[in-house]
Coordinates of C-alpha atoms in Angstrom, one line a residue:
X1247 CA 0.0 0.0 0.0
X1248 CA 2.7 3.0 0.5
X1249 CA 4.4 2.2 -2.6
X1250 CA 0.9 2.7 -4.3
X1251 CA 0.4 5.8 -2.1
X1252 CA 3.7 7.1 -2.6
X1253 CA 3.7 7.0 -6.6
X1254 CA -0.2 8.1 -6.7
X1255 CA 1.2 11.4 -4.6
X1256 CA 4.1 12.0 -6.4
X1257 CA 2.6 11.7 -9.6
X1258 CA 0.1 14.0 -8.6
X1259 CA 2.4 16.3 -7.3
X1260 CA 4.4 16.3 -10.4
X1261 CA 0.9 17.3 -12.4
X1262 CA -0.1 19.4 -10.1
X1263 CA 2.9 21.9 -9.4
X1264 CA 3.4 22.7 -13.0
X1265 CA 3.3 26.2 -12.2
X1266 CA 4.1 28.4 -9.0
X1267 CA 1.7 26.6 -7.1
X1268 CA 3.3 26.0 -3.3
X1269 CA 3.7 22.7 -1.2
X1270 CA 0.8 23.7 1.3
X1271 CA -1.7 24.6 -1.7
X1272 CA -0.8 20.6 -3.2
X1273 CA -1.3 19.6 0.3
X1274 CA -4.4 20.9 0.6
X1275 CA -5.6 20.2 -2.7
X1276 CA -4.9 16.7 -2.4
X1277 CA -6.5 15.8 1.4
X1278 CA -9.9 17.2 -0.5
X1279 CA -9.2 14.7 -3.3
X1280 CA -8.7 12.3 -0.4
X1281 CA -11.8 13.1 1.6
X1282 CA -14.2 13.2 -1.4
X1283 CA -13.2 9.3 -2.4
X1284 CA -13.7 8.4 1.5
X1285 CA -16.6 10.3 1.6
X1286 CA -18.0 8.1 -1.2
X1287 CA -16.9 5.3 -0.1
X1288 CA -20.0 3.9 1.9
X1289 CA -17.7 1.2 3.5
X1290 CA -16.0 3.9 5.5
X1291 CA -18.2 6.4 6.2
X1292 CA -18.4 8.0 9.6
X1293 CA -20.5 7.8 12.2
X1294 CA -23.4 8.8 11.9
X1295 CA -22.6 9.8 8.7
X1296 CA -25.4 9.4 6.3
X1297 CA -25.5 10.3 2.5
X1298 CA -28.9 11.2 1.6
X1299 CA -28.5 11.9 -2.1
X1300 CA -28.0 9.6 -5.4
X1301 CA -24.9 9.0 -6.5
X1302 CA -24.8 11.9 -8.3
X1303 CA -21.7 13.6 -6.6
X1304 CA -19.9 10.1 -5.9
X1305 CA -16.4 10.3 -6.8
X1306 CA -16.2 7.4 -9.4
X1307 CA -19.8 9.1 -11.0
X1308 CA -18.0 12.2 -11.6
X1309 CA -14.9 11.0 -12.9
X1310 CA -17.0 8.8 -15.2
X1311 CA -18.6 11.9 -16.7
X1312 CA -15.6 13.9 -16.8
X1313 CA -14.2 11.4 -19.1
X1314 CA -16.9 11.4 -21.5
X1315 CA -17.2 15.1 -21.1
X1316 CA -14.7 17.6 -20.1
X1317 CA -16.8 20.8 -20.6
X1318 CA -17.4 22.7 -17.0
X1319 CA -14.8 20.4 -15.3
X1320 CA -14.2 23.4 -12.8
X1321 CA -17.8 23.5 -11.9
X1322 CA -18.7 20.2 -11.8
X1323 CA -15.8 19.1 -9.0
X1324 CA -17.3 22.2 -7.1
X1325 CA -20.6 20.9 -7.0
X1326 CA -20.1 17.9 -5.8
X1327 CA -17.3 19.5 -3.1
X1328 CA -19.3 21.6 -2.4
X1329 CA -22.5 18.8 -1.7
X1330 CA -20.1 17.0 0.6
X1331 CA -19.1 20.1 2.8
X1332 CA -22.5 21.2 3.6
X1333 CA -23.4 17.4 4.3
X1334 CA -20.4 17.4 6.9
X1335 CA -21.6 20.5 8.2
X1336 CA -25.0 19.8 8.4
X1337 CA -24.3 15.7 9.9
X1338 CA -21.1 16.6 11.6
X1339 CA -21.0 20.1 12.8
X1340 CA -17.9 20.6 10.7
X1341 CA -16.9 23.9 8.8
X1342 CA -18.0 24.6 5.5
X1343 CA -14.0 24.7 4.8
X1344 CA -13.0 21.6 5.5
X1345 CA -12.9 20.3 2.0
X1346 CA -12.5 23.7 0.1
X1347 CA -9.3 25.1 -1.8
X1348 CA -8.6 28.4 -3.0
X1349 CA -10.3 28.3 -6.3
X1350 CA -7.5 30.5 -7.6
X1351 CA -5.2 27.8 -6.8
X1352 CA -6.8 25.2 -9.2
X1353 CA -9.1 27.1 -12.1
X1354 CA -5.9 27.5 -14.4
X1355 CA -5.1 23.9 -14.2
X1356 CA -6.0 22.2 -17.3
X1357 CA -9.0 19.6 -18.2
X1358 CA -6.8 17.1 -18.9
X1359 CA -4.5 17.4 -15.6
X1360 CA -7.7 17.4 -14.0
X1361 CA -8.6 13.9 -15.7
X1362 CA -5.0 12.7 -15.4
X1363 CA -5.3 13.6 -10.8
X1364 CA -9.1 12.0 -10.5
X1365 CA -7.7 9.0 -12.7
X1366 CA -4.7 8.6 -10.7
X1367 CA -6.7 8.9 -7.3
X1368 CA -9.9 6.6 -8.7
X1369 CA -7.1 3.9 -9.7
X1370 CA -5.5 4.2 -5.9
X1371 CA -8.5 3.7 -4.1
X1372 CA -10.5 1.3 -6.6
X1373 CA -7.6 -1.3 -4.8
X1374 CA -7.6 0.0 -1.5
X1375 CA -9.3 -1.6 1.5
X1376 CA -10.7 1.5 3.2
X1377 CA -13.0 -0.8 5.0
X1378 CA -9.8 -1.6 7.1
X1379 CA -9.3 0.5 10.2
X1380 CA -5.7 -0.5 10.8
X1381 CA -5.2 0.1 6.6
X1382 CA -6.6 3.1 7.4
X1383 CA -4.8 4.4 10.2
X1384 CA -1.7 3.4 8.4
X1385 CA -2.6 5.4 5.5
X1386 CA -2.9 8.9 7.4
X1387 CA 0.4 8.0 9.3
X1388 CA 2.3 7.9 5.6
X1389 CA 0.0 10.7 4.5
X1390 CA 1.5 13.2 7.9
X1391 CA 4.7 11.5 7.1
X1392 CA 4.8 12.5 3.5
X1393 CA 3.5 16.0 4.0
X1394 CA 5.7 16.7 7.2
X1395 CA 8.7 15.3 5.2
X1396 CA 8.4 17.7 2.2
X1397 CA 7.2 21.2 4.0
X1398 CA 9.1 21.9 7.3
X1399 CA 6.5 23.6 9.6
X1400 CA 5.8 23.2 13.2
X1401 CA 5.3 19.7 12.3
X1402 CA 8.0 18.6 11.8
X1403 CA 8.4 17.7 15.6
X1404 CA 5.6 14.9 15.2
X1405 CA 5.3 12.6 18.1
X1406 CA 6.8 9.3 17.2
X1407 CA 4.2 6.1 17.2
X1408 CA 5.6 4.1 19.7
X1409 CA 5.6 7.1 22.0
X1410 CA 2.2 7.5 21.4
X1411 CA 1.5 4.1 22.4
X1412 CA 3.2 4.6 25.7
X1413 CA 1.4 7.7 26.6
X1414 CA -2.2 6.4 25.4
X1415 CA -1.7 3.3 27.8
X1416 CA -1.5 5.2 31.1
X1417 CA -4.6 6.9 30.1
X1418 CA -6.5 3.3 29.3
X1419 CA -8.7 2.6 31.8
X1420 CA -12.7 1.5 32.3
X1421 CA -14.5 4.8 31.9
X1422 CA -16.9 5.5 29.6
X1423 CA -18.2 9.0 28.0
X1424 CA -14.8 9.9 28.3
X1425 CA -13.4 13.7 26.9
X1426 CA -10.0 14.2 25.7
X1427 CA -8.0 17.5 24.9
X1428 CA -5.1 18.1 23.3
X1429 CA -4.4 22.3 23.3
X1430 CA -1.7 22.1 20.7
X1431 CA -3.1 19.4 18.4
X1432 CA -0.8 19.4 15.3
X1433 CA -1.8 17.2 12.6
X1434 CA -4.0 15.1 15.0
X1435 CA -1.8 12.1 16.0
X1436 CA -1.7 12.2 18.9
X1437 CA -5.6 12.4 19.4
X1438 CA -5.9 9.8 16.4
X1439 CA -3.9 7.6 19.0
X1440 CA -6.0 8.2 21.7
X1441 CA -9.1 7.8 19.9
X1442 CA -7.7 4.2 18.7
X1443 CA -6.8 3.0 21.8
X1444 CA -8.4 4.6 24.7
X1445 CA -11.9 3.0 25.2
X1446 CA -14.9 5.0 25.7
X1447 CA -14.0 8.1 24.1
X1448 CA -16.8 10.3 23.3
X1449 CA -15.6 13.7 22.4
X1450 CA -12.4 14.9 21.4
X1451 CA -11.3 19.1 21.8
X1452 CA -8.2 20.1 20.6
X1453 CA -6.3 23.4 18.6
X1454 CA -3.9 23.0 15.6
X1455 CA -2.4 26.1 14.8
X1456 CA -2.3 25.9 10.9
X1457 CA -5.3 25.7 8.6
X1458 CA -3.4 22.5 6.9
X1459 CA -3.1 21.2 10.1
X1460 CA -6.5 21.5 11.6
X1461 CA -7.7 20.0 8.4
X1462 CA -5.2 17.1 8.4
X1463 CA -6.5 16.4 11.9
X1464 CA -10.1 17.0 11.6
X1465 CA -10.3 14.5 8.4
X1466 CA -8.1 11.5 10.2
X1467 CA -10.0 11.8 13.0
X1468 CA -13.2 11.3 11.2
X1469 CA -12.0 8.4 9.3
X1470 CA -10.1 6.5 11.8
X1471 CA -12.0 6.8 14.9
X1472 CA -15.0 5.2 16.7
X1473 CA -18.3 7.2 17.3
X1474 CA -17.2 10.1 19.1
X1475 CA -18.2 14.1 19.0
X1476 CA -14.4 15.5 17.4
X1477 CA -14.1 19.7 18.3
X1478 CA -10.8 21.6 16.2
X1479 CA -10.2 24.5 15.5
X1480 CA -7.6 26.4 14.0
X1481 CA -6.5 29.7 16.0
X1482 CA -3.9 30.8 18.0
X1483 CA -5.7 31.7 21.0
X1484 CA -6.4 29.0 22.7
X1485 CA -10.3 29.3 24.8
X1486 CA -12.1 26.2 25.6
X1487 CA -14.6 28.5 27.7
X1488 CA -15.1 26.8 31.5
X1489 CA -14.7 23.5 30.0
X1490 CA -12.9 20.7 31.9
X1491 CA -11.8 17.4 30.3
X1492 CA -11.1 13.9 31.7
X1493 CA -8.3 13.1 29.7
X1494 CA -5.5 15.8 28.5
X1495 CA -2.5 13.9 25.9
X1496 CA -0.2 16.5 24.5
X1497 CA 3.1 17.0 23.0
X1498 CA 3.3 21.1 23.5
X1499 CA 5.5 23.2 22.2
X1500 CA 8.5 24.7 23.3
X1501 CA 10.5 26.6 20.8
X1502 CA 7.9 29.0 19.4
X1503 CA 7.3 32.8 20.2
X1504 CA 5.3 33.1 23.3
X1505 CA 3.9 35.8 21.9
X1506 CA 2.3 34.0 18.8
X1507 CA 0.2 32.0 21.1
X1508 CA -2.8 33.3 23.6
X1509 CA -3.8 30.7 26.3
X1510 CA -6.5 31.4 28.9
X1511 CA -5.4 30.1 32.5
X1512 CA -8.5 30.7 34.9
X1513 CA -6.8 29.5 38.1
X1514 CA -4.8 32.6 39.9
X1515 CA -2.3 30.7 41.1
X1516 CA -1.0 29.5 37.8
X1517 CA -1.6 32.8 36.7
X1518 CA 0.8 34.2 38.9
X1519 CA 3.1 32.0 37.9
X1520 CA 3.1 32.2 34.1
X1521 CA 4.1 35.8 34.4
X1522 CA 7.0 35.2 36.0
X1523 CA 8.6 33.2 32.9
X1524 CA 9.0 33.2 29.1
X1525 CA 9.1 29.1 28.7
X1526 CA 6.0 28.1 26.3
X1527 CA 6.1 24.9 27.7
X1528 CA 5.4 26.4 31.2
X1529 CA 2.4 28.5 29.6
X1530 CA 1.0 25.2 28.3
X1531 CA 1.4 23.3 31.2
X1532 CA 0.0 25.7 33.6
X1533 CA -3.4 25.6 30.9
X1534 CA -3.8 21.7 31.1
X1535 CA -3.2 21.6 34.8
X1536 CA -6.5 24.3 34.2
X1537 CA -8.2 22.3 32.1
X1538 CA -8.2 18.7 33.8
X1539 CA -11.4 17.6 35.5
X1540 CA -11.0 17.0 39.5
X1541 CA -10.5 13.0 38.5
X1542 CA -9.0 14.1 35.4
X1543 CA -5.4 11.6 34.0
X1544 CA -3.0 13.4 31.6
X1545 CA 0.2 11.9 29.7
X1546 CA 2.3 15.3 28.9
X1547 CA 5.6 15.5 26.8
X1548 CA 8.0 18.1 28.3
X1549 CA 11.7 19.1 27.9
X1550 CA 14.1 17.6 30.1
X1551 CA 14.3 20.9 32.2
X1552 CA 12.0 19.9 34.1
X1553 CA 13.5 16.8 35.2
X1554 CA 16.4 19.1 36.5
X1555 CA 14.8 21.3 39.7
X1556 CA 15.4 24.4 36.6
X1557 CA 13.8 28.0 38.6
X1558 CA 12.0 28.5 35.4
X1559 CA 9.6 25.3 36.5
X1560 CA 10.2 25.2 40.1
X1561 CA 7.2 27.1 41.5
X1562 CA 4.7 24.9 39.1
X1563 CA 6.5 21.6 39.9
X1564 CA 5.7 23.0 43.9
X1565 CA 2.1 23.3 43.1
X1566 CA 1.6 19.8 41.2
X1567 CA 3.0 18.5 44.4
X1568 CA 1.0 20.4 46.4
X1569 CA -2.0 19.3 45.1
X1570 CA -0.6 15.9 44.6
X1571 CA -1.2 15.5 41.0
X1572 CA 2.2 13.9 39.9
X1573 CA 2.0 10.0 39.4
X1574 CA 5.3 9.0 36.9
X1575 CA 7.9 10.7 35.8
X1576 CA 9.7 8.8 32.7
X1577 CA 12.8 9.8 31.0
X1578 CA 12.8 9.0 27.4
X1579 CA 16.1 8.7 25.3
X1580 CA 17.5 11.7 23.8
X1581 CA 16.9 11.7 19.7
X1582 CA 13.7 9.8 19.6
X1583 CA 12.4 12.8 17.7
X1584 CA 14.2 13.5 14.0
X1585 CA 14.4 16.7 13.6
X1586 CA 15.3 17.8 17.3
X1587 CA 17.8 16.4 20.3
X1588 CA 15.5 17.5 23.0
X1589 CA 15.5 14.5 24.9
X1590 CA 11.7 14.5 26.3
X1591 CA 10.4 13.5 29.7
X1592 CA 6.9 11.9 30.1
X1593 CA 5.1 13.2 33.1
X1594 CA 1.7 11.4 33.9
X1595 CA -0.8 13.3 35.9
X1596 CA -3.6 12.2 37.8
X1597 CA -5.8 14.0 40.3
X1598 CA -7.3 10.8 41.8
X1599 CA -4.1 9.8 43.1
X1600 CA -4.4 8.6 47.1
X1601 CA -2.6 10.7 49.8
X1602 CA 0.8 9.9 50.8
X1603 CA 1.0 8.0 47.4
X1604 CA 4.5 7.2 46.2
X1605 CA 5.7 9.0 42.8
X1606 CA 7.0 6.2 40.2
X1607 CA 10.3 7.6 38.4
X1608 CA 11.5 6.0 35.3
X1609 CA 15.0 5.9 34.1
X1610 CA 13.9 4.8 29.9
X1611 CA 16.9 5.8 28.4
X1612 CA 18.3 2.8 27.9
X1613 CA 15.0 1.0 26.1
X1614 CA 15.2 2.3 22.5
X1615 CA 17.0 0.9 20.1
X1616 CA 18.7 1.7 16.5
X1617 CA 17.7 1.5 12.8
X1618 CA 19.8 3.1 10.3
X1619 CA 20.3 7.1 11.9
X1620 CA 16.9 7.2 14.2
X1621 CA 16.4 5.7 17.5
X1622 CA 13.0 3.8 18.5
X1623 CA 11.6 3.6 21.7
X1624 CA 11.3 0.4 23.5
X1625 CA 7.7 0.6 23.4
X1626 CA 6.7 -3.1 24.7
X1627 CA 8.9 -3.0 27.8
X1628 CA 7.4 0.7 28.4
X1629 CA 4.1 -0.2 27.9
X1630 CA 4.1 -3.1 30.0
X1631 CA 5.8 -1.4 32.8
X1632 CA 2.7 1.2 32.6
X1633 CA 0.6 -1.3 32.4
X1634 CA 2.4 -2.9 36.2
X1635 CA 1.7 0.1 37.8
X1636 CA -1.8 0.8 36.6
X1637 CA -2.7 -2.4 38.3
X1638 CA -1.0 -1.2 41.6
X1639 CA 2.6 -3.4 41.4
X1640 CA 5.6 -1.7 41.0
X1641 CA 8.4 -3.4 38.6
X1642 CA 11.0 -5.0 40.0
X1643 CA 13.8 -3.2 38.1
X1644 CA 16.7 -1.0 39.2
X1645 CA 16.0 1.7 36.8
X1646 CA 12.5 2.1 38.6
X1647 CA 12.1 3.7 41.7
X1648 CA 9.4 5.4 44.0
X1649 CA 9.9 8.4 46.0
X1650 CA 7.6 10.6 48.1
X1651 CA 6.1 13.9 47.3
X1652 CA 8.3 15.4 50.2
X1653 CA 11.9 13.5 49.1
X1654 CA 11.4 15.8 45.3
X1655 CA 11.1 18.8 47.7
X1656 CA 14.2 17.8 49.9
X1657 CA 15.6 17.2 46.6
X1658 CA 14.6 20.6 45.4
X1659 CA 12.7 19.6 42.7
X1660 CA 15.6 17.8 40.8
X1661 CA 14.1 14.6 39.1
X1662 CA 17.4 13.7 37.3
X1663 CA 19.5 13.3 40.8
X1664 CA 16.7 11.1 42.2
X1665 CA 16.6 8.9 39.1
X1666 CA 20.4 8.6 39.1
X1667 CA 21.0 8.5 43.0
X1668 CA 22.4 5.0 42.3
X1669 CA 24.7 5.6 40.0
X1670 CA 28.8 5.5 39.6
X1671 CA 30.0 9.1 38.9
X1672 CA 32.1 8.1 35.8
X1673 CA 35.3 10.6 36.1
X1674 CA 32.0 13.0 37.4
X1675 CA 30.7 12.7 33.8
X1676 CA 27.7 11.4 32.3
X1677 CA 27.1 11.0 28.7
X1678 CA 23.4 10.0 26.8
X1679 CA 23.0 6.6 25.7
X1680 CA 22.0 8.3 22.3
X1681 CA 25.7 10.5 22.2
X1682 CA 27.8 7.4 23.2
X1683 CA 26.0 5.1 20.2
X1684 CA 26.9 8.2 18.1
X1685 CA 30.2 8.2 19.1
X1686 CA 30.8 4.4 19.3
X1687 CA 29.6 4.5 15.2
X1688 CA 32.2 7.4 14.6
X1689 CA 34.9 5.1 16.3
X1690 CA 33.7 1.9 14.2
X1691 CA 33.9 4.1 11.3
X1692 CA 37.6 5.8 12.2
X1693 CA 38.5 2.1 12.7
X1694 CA 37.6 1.1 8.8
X1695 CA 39.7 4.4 7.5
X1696 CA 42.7 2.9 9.6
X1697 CA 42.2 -0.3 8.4
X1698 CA 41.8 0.7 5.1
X1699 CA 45.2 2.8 5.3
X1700 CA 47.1 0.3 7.0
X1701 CA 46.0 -2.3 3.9
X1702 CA 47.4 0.3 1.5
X1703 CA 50.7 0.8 2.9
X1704 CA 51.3 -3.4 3.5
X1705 CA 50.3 -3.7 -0.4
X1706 CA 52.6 -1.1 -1.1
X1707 CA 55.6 -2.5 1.2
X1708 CA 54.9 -5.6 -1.0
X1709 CA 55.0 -3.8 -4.4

């Protein structure tokens, strides 16, 4: 299947950027080419999705009369576009823009490049099992991956599957009518994850700050998900009213301007605090910790500052404590991610927790492993570790420990030293795992050049 996909978007790509037409416009284009065939596609359709008309504005109906008749090709693909986004809006409360381009984008393109893309598209999908959820889900991963890969946006710091998996299983659980946010949604996966996995999810909330983005998201979460009530939008202020939500999965950011984005925090106390400092991440923290429901979980990725006791973070790490809202802390290896070397920390909240509960740190740095350049988390052994503590027994390993609420004080908030209390100071130096395979592959590498050298100079001493 992505050898298919991969030709059928290159090849429309190719046809379609004849002119000056940009990355995000073929992007664009091509999710509404996308959506239209899923849309018709009564195999796949949504929930509660229900197509009322004859198959008049099917995709494989209009690309039957296009080829026998060419004239009003504009109009006719607006038509039936333009059928299927008032359906959404009218069935799923969707905007009216969800599969709309900029007509200016597309009304110069030629009749028969408009043939050659619905032919190319009609011959991908008339093989494709769409009735296949894991297919499915598959597809929209290679479709963000393709996209992401090409046009280098605030995507490009997508959260990798596996991690994905490891977050959405400490928010498993048996509650139903569940609510899930995400402020900083990107192009959905996270939320795709959490709608795949978590049981009982009934409405998903979340913010993408692009228009591609938002509509990326919006479309894979239609698609991929079961019967739930999904709730984008694409701004940069982020206001979800006095709404609370029982689950919160999120991947914030932490390099962009804090002055592009506008985040309410009701609660004064993390008001206060958010004035004090210029992080993003802190910003965004301080607006989940907002937004979580009094019995509310939440699997956040953050830098590793805040494993270190930084004074940027200390006053919020004092009032999760406080309020005893911190369950596990994992650290994650460094270069999990492929454009960046943050090395993220996990920190799972949950405001159910018992008094004088133990905090579970994780030392994960070690469980990834290597394929070609990019490192892949351990995700089984994670998983399953998550999975031991949910059910109330702690792993019986030396890179998990447990400390009390008051021990991160004493420690003054520094994470890291707890983790690596047991450690041998090594010449008082400590490298990541993912900087010693890099420089262990450097040394193999040195060690062929010698070789090499020393094989020349022997066949020379010979000659």
């Amino acid at each position: 299947m992505q050898n298919r996909l991969e030709k059928t978007l290159d090849e429309t790509r190719k046809i379609y950027v004849s002119g000056n037409e940009s990355f995000r416009d073929f992007c664009d284009f091509t999710l509404s080419i996308i959506t239209w065939n899923l849309l018709s596609d009564a195999r796949i359709s949504p929930p509660n999705f229900k197509n009322t008309t004859s198959d008049k504005y099917n995709f494989t109906s209009v690309l039957k009369t296009l080829s026998h008749n060419a004239v009003n090709i504009h109009s006719t693909i607006n038509e039936a576009l333009h059928y299927w986004n008032n359906l959404l809006q009218n069935q799923q409360k969707y905007g009216l823009a969800l599969l709309k381009w900029d007509d200016a984008i597309t009304e110069n393109l030629p009749g028969n490049s408009w043939k050659l893309i619905l032919q190319l598209w009609g011959k991908f999908f008339s093989i494709f099992p769409s009735d296949n959820r894991d297919i499915l889900c598959e597809f929209w991963e290679y479709i963000e991956r393709y996209f992401v890969a090409a046009y280098n946006n605030e995507n490009a710091y997508l959260t990798p599957v596996a991690l994905i998996s490891t977050m959405t299983q400490y928010l498993r659980g048996e509650e139903k009518n569940i609510s899930i946010y995400d402020p900083y949604a990107r192009t959905g996966n996270l939320l795709a994850g959490a709608q795949h996995i978590v049981p009982g999810v009934q409405e998903i909330v979340g913010m993408s700050s692009t228009r591609l983005s938002w509509k990326l998201a919006t479309i894979r979460l239609l698609f991929t998900g079961v019967q739930s009530n999904i709730h984008l939008s694409n701004s940069s202020k982020i206001d979800v009213n006095n709404d609370t939500f029982d689950m919160i999965l999120s991947n914030p950011p932490y390099g962009d301007s804090r002055d592009s984005i506008s985040i309410s925090v009701k609660d004064q106390h993390l008001a206060t605090i958010i004035q004090k400092t210029k992080r993003l991440e802190v910003l965004f923290l301080s607006h989940m910790l907002d937004k979580l429901s009094d019995d509310g979980r939440a699997a956040i990725l953050l830098p590793s500052v805040f494993l270190t006791g930084s004074s940027s973070v200390k006053s919020l790490m004092a009032y999760i404590l406080y309020r005893n809202i911190l369950d596990v802390v994992v650290e994650l290896p460094q270069g999990l991610f492929e454009r960046t070397a943050i090395a993220p920390v996990l920190f799972c909240l949950n405001k159910k927790r018992k008094k004088d509960k133990n905090i579970i740190l994780i030392n994960a740095t070690n469980e990834m492993f290597k394929s070609g350049r990019q490192l892949y988390l351990n995700e089984k052994t994670l998983t399953a570790w998550l999975q031991q503590i949910q059910d109330g027994s702690i792993p019986n390993e030396k890179n998990i420990i447990k400390v009390a609420p008051h021990e991160v004080v004493t420690a003054d908030y520094n994470f890291y030293k707890l983790l690596h209390l047991q450690e041998k100071e090594d010449n008082g130096e400590r490298k990541p795992v993912a900087q010693l395979l890099v420089e262990g592959e450097q040394i193999q590498n040195n060690l062929v050049l010698v070789q090499r050298e020393i094989a020349v100079l022997i066949q020379n001493y010979n000659n």
